[in-house]
Tab-separated table of N, CA and C in Angstrom:
chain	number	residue	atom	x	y	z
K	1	UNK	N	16.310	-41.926	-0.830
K	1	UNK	CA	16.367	-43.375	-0.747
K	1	UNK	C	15.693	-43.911	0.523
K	2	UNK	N	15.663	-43.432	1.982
K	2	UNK	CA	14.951	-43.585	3.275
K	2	UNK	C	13.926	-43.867	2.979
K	3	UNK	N	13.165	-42.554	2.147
K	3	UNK	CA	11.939	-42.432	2.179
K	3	UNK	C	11.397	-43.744	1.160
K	4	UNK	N	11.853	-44.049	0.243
K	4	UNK	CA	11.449	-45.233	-0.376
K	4	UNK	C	11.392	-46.616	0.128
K	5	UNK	N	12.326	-46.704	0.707
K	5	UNK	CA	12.905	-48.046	1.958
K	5	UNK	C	11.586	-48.077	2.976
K	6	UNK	N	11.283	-46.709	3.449
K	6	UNK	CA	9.739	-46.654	4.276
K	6	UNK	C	8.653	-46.974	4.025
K	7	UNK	N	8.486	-46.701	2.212
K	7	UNK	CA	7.130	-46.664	1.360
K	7	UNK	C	7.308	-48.512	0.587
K	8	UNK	N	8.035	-49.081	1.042
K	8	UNK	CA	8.420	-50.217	0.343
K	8	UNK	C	7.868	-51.366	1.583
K	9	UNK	N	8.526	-51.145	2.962
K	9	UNK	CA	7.895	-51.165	3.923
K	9	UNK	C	6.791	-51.079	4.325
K	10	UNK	N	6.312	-50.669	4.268
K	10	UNK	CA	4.539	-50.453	4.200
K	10	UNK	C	4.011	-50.990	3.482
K	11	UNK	N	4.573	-51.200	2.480
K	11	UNK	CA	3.719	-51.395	1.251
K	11	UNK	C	3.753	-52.961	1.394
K	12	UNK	N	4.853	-53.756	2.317
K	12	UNK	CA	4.784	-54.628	2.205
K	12	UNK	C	4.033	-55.284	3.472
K	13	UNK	N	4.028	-54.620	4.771
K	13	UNK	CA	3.239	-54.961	5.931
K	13	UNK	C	1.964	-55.014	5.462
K	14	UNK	N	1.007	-54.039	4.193
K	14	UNK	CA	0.114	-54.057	3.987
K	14	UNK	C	-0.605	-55.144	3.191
K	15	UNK	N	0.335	-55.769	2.382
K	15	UNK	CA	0.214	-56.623	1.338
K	15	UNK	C	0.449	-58.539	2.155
K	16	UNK	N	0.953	-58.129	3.650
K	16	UNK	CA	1.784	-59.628	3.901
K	16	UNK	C	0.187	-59.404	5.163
K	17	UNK	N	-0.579	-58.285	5.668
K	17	UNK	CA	-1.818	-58.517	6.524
K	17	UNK	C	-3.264	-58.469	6.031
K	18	UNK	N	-3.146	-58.054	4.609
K	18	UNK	CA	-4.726	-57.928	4.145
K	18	UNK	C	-5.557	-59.196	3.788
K	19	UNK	N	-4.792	-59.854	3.695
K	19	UNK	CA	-5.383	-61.316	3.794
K	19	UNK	C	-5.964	-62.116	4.890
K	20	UNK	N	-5.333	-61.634	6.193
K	20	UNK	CA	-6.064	-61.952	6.942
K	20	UNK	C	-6.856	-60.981	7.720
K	21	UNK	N	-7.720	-60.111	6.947
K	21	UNK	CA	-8.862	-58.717	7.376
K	21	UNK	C	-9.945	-59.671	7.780
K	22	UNK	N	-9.864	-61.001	6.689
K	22	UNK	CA	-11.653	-61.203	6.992
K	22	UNK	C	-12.164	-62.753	8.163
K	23	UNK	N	-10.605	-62.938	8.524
K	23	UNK	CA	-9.975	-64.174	9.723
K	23	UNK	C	-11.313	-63.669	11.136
K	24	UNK	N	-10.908	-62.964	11.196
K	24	UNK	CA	-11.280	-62.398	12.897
K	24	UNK	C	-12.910	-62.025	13.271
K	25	UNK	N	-13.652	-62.083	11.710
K	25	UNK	CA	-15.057	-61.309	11.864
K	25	UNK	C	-15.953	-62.618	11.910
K	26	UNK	N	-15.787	-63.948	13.008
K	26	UNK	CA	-16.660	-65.129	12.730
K	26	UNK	C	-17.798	-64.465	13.620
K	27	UNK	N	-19.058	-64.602	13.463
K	27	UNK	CA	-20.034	-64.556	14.416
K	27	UNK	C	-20.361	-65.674	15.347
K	28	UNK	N	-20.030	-65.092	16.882
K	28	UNK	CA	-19.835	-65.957	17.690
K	28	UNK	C	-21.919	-65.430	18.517
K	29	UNK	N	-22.320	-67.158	18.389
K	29	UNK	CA	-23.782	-67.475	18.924
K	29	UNK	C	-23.731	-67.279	20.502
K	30	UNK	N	-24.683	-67.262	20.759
K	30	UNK	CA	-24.733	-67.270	22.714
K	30	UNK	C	-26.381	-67.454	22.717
K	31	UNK	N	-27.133	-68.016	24.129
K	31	UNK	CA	-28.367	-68.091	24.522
K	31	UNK	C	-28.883	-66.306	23.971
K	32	UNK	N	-28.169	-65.683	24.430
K	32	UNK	CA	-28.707	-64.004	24.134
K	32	UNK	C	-29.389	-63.967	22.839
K	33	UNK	N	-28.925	-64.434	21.736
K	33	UNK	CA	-29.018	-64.471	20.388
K	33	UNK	C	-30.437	-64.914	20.373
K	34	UNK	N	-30.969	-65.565	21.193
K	34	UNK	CA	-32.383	-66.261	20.745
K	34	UNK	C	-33.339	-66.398	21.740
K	35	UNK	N	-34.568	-65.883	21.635
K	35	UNK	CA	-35.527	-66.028	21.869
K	35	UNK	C	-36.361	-67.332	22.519
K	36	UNK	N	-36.243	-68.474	21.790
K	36	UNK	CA	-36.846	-69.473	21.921
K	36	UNK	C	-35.786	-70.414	22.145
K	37	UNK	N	-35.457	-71.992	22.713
K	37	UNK	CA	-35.083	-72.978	22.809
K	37	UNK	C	-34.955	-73.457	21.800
K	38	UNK	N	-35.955	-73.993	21.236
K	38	UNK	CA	-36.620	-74.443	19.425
K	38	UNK	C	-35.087	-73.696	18.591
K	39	UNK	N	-34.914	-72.493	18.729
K	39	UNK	CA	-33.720	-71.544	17.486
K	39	UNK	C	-32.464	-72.142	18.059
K	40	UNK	N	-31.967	-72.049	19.375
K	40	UNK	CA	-31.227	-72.306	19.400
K	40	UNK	C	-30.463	-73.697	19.642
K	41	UNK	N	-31.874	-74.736	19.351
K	41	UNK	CA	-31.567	-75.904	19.406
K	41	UNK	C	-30.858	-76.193	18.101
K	42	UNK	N	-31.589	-75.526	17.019
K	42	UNK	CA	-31.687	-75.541	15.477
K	42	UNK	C	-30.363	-75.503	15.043
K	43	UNK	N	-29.387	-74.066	15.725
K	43	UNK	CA	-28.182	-73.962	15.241
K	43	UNK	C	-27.277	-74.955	16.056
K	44	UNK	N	-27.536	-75.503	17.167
K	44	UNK	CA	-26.532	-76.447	17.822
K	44	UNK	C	-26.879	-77.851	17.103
K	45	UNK	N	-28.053	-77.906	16.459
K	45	UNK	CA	-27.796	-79.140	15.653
K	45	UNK	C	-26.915	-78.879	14.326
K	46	UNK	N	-27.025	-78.046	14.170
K	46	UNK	CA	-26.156	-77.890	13.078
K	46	UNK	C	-24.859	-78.787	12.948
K	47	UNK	N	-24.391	-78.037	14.323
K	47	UNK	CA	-22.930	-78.669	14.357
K	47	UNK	C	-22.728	-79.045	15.824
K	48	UNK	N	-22.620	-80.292	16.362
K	48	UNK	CA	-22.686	-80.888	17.144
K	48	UNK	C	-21.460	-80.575	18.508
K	49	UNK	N	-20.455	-80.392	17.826
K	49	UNK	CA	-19.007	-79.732	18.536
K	49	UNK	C	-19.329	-78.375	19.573
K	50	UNK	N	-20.561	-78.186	19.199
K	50	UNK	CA	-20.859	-76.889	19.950
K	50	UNK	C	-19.657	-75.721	19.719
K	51	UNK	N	-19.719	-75.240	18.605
K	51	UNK	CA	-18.247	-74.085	18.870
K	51	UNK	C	-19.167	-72.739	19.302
K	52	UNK	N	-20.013	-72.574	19.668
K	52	UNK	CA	-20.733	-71.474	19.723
K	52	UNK	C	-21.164	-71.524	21.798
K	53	UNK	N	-21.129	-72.666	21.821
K	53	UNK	CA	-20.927	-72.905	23.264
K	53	UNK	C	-22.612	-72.641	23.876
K	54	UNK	N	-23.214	-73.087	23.047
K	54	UNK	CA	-24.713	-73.312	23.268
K	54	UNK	C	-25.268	-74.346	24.656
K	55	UNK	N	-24.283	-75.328	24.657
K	55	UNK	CA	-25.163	-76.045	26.014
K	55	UNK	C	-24.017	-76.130	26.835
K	56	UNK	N	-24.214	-74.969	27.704
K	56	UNK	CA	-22.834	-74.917	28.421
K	56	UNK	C	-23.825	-74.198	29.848
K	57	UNK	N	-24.810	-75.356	30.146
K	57	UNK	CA	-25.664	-75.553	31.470
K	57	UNK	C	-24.835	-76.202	32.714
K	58	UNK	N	-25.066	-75.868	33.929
K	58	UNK	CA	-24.424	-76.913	35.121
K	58	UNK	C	-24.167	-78.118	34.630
K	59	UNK	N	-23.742	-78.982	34.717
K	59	UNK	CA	-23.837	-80.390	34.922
K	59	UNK	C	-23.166	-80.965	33.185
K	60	UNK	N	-23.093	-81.893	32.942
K	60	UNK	CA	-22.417	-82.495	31.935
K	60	UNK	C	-23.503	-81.828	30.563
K	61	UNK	N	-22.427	-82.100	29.686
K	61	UNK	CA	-23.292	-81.433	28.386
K	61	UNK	C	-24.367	-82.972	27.990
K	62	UNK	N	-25.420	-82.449	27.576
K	62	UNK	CA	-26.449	-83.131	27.462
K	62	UNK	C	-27.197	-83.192	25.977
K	63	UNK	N	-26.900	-82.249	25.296
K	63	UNK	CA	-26.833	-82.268	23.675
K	63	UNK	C	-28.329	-80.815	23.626
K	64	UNK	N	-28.605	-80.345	24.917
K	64	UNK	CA	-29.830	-79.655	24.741
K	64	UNK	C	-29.206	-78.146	25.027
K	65	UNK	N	-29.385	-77.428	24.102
K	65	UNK	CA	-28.913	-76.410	23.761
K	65	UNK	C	-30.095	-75.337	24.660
K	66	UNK	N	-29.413	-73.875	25.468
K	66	UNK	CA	-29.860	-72.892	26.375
K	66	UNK	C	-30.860	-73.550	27.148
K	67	UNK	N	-31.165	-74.083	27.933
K	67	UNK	CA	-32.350	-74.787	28.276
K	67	UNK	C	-33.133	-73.897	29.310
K	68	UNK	N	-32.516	-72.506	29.696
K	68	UNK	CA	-32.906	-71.628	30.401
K	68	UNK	C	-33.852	-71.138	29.398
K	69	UNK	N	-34.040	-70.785	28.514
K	69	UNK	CA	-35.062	-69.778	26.976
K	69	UNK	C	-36.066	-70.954	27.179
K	70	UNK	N	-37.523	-70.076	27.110
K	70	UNK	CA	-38.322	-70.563	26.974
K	70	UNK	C	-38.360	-71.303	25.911
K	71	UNK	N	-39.843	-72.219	25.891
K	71	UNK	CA	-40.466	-73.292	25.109
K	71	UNK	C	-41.433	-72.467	24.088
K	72	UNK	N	-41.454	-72.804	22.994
K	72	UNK	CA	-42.764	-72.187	21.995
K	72	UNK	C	-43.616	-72.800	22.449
K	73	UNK	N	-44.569	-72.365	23.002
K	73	UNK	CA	-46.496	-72.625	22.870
K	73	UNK	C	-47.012	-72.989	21.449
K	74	UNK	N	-48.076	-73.750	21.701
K	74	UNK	CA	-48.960	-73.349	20.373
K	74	UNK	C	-48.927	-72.429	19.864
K	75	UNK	N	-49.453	-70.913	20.651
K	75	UNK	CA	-49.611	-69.512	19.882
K	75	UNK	C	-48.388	-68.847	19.037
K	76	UNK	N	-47.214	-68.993	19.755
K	76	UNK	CA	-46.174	-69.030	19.038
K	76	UNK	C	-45.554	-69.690	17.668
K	77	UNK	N	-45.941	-71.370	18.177
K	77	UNK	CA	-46.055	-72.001	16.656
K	77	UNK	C	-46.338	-71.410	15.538
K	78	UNK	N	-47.959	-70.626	14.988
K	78	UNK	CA	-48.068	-70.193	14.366
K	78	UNK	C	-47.642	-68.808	13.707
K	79	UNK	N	-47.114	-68.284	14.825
K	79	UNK	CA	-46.449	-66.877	14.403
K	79	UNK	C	-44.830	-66.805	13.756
K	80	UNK	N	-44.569	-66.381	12.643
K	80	UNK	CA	-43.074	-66.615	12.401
K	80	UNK	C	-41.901	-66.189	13.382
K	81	UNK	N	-41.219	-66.537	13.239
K	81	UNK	CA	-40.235	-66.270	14.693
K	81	UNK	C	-38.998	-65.577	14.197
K	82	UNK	N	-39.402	-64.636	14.518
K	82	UNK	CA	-38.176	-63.037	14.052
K	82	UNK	C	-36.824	-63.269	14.599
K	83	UNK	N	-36.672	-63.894	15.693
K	83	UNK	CA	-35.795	-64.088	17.070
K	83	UNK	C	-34.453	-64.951	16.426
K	84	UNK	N	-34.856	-65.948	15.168
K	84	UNK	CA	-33.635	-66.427	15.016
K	84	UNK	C	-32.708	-65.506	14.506
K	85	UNK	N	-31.161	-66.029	14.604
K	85	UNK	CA	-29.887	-65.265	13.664
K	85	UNK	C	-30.060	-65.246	12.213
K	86	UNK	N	-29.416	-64.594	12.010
K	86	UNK	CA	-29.690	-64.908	10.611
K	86	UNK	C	-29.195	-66.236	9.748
K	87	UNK	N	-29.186	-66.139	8.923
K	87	UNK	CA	-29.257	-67.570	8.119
K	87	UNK	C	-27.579	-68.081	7.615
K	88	UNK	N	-26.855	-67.408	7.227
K	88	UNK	CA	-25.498	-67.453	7.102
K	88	UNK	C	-24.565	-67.371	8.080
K	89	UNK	N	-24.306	-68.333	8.997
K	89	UNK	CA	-23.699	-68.637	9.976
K	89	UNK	C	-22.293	-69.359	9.390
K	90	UNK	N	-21.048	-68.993	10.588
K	90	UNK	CA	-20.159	-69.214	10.342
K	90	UNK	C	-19.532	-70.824	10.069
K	91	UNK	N	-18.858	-71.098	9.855
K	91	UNK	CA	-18.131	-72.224	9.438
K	91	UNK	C	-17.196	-72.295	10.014
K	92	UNK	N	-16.201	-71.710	10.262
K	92	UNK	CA	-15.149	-71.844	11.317
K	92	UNK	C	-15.025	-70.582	11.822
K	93	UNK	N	-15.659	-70.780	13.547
K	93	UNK	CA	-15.585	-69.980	14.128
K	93	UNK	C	-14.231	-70.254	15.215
K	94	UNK	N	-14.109	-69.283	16.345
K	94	UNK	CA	-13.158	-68.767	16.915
K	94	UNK	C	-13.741	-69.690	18.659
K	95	UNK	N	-12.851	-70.588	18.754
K	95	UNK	CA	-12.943	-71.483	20.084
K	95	UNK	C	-12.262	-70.752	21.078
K	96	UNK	N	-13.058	-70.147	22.458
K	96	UNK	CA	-11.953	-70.012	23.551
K	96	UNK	C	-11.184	-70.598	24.069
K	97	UNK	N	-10.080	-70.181	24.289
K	97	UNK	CA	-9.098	-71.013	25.064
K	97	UNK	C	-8.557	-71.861	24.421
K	98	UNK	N	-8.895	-72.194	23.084
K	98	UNK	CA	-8.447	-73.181	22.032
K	98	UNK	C	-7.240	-72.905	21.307
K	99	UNK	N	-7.475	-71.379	20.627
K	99	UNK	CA	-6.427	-70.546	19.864
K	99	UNK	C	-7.296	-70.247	18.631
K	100	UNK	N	-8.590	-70.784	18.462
K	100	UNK	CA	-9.212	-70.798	16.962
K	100	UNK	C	-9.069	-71.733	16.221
K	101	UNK	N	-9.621	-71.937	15.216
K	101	UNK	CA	-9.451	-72.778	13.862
K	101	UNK	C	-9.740	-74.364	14.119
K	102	UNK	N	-10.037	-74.948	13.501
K	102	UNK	CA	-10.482	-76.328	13.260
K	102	UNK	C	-9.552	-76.949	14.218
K	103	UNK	N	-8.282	-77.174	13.875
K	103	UNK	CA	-7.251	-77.978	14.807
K	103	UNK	C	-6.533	-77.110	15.788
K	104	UNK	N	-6.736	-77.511	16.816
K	104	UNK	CA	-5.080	-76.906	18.079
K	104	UNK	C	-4.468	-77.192	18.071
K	105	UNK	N	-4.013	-78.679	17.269
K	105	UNK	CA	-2.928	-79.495	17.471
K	105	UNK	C	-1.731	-78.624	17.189
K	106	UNK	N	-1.363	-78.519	15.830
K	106	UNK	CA	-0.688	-77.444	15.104
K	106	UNK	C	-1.445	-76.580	14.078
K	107	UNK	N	-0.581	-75.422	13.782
K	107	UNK	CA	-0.714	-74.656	12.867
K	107	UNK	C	-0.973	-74.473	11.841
K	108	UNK	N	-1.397	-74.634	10.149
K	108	UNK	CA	-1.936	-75.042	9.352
K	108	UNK	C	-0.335	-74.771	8.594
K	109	UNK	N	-0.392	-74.941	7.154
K	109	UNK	CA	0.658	-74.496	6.672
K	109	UNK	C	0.755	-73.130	6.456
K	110	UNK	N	-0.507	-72.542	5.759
K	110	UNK	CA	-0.870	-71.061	5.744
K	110	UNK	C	-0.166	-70.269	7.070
K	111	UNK	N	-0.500	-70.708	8.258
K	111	UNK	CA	-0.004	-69.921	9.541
K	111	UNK	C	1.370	-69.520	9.673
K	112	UNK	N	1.939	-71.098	9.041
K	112	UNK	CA	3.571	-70.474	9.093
K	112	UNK	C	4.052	-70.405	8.059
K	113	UNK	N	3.376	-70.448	6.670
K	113	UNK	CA	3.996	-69.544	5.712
K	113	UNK	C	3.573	-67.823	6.068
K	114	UNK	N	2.594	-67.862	6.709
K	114	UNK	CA	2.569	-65.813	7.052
K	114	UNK	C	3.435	-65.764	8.177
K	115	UNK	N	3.936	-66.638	9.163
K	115	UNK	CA	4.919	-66.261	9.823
K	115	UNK	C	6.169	-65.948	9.547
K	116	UNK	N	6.167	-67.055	8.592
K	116	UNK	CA	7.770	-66.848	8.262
K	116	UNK	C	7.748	-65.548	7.815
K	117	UNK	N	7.086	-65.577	6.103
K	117	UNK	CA	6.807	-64.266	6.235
K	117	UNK	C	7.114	-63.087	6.633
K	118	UNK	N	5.915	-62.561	7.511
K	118	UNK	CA	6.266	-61.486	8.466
K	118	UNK	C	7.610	-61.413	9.037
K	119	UNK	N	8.186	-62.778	10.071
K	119	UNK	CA	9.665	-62.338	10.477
K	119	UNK	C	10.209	-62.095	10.108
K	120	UNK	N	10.548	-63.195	8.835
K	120	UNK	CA	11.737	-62.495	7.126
K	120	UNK	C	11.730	-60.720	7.078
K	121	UNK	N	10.131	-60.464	6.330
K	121	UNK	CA	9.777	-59.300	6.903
K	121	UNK	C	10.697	-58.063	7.686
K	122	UNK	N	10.510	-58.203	8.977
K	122	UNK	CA	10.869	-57.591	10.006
K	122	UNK	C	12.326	-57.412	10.213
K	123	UNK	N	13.373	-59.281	9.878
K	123	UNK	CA	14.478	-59.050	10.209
K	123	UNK	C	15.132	-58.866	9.135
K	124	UNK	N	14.705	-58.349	7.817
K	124	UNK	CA	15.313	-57.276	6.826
K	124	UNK	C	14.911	-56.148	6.989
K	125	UNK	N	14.138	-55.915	7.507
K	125	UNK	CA	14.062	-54.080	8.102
K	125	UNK	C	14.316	-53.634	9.053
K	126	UNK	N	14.685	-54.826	9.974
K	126	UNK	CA	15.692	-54.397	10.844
K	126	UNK	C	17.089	-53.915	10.584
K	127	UNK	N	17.553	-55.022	9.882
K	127	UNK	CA	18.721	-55.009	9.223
K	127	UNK	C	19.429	-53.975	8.173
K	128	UNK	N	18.190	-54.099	7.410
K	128	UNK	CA	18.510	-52.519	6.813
K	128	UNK	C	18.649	-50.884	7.543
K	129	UNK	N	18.239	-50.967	8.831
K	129	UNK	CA	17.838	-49.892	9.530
K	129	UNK	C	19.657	-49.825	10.148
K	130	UNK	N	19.892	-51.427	10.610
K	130	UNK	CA	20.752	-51.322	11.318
K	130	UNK	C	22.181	-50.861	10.066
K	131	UNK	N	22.484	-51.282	9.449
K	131	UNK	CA	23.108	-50.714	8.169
K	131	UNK	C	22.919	-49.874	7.810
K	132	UNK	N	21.947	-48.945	7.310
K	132	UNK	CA	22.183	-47.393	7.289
K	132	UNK	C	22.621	-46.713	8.022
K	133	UNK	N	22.430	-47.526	9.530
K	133	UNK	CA	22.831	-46.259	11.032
K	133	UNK	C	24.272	-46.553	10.970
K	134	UNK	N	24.982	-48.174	10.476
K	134	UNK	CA	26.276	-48.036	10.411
K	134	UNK	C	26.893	-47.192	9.759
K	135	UNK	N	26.473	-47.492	8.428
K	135	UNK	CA	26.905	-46.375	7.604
K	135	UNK	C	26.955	-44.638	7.774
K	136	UNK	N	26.040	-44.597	8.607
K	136	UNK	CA	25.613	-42.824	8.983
K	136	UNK	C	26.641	-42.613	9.823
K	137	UNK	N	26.922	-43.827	10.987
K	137	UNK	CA	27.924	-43.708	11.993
K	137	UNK	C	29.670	-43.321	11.329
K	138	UNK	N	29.466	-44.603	10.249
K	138	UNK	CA	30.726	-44.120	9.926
K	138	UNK	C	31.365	-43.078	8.878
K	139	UNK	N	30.349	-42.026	8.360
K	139	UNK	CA	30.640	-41.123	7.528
K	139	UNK	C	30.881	-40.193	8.318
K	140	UNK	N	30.061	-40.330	9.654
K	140	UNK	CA	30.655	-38.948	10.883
K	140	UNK	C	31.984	-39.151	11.591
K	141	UNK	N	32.269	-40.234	11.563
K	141	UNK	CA	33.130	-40.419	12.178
K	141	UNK	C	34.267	-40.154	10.984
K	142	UNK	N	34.241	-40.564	9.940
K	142	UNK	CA	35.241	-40.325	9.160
K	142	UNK	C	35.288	-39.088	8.782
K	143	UNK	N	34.382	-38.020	9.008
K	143	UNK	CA	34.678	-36.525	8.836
K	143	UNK	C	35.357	-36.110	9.829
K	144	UNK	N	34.540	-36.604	11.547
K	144	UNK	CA	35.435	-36.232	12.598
K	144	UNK	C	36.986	-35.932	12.698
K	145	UNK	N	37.560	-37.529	11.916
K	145	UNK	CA	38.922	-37.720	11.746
K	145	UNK	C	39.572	-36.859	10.728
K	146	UNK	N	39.418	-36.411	10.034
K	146	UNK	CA	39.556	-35.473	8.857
K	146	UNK	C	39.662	-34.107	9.724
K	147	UNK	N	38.748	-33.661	10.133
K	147	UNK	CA	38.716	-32.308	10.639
K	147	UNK	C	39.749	-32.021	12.273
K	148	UNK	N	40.142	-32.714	12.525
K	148	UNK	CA	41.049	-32.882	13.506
K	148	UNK	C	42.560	-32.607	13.460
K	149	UNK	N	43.262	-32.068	13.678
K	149	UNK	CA	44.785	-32.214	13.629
K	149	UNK	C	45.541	-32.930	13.958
């Protein structure tokens, strides 16, 4: 019976975290990512909020994304430009210092239905743990008393 209580357990930590496997893999942008000014202007227009933290130069943000990366030349113009990311960029990426996700305000509902969740979770397998050990406690003890004079 342990051993099932264990495999039931698992089975359920596995089933209450696989949903959030694919939460954590946002691709986070930086000046590094690009080559040219021109690319990485491209993806900070995208989305104006900057979550990728593209114009994050001295002085107040200015809407001009790495301004350290060079300028395309003419000669460049004509050559295709290998240097950008790729084309499927994230949608909600991961803000520092924020906590992640669209709002900081609060939590979504999703967040604390997997919380609850998980604790429910936890404080029935606690509970059950703690109840078998009662029970274990008191079958020794009730032999103890038995075998005694």
């Amino acid at each position: 019976m342990p051993s099932r209580a264990l495999l039931a357990c698992i089975a359920g930590a596995v089933v209450s975290i696989a949903p959030l496997a694919g939460t954590a893999h946002a691709q986070d942008l930086d000046c590094r990512n690009f080559s040219y000014q021109e690319d990485a202007q491209a993806v900070y227009d995208q989305d104006r909020s900057d979550p990728n933290r593209l114009d994050e130069d001295q002085g107040p943000d200015d809407g001009i994304a790495c301004e350290v990366l060079p300028r395309r030349t003419a000669a460049t113009l004509t050559t295709p430009a290998s240097s950008a990311p790729s084309p499927a960029l994230p949608t909600l990426g991961t803000r520092a210092g924020v906590g992640g996700g669209v709002s900081a305000a609060r939590p979504s509902g999703w967040d604390i239905g997997i919380g609850a969740g998980l604790t429910t979770g936890a404080v029935l397998a606690v509970g059950s743990v703690a109840l078998h050990q009662r029970g274990r406690l008191r079958r020794l003890v009730s032999r103890g008393t038995r075998d005694t004079p």
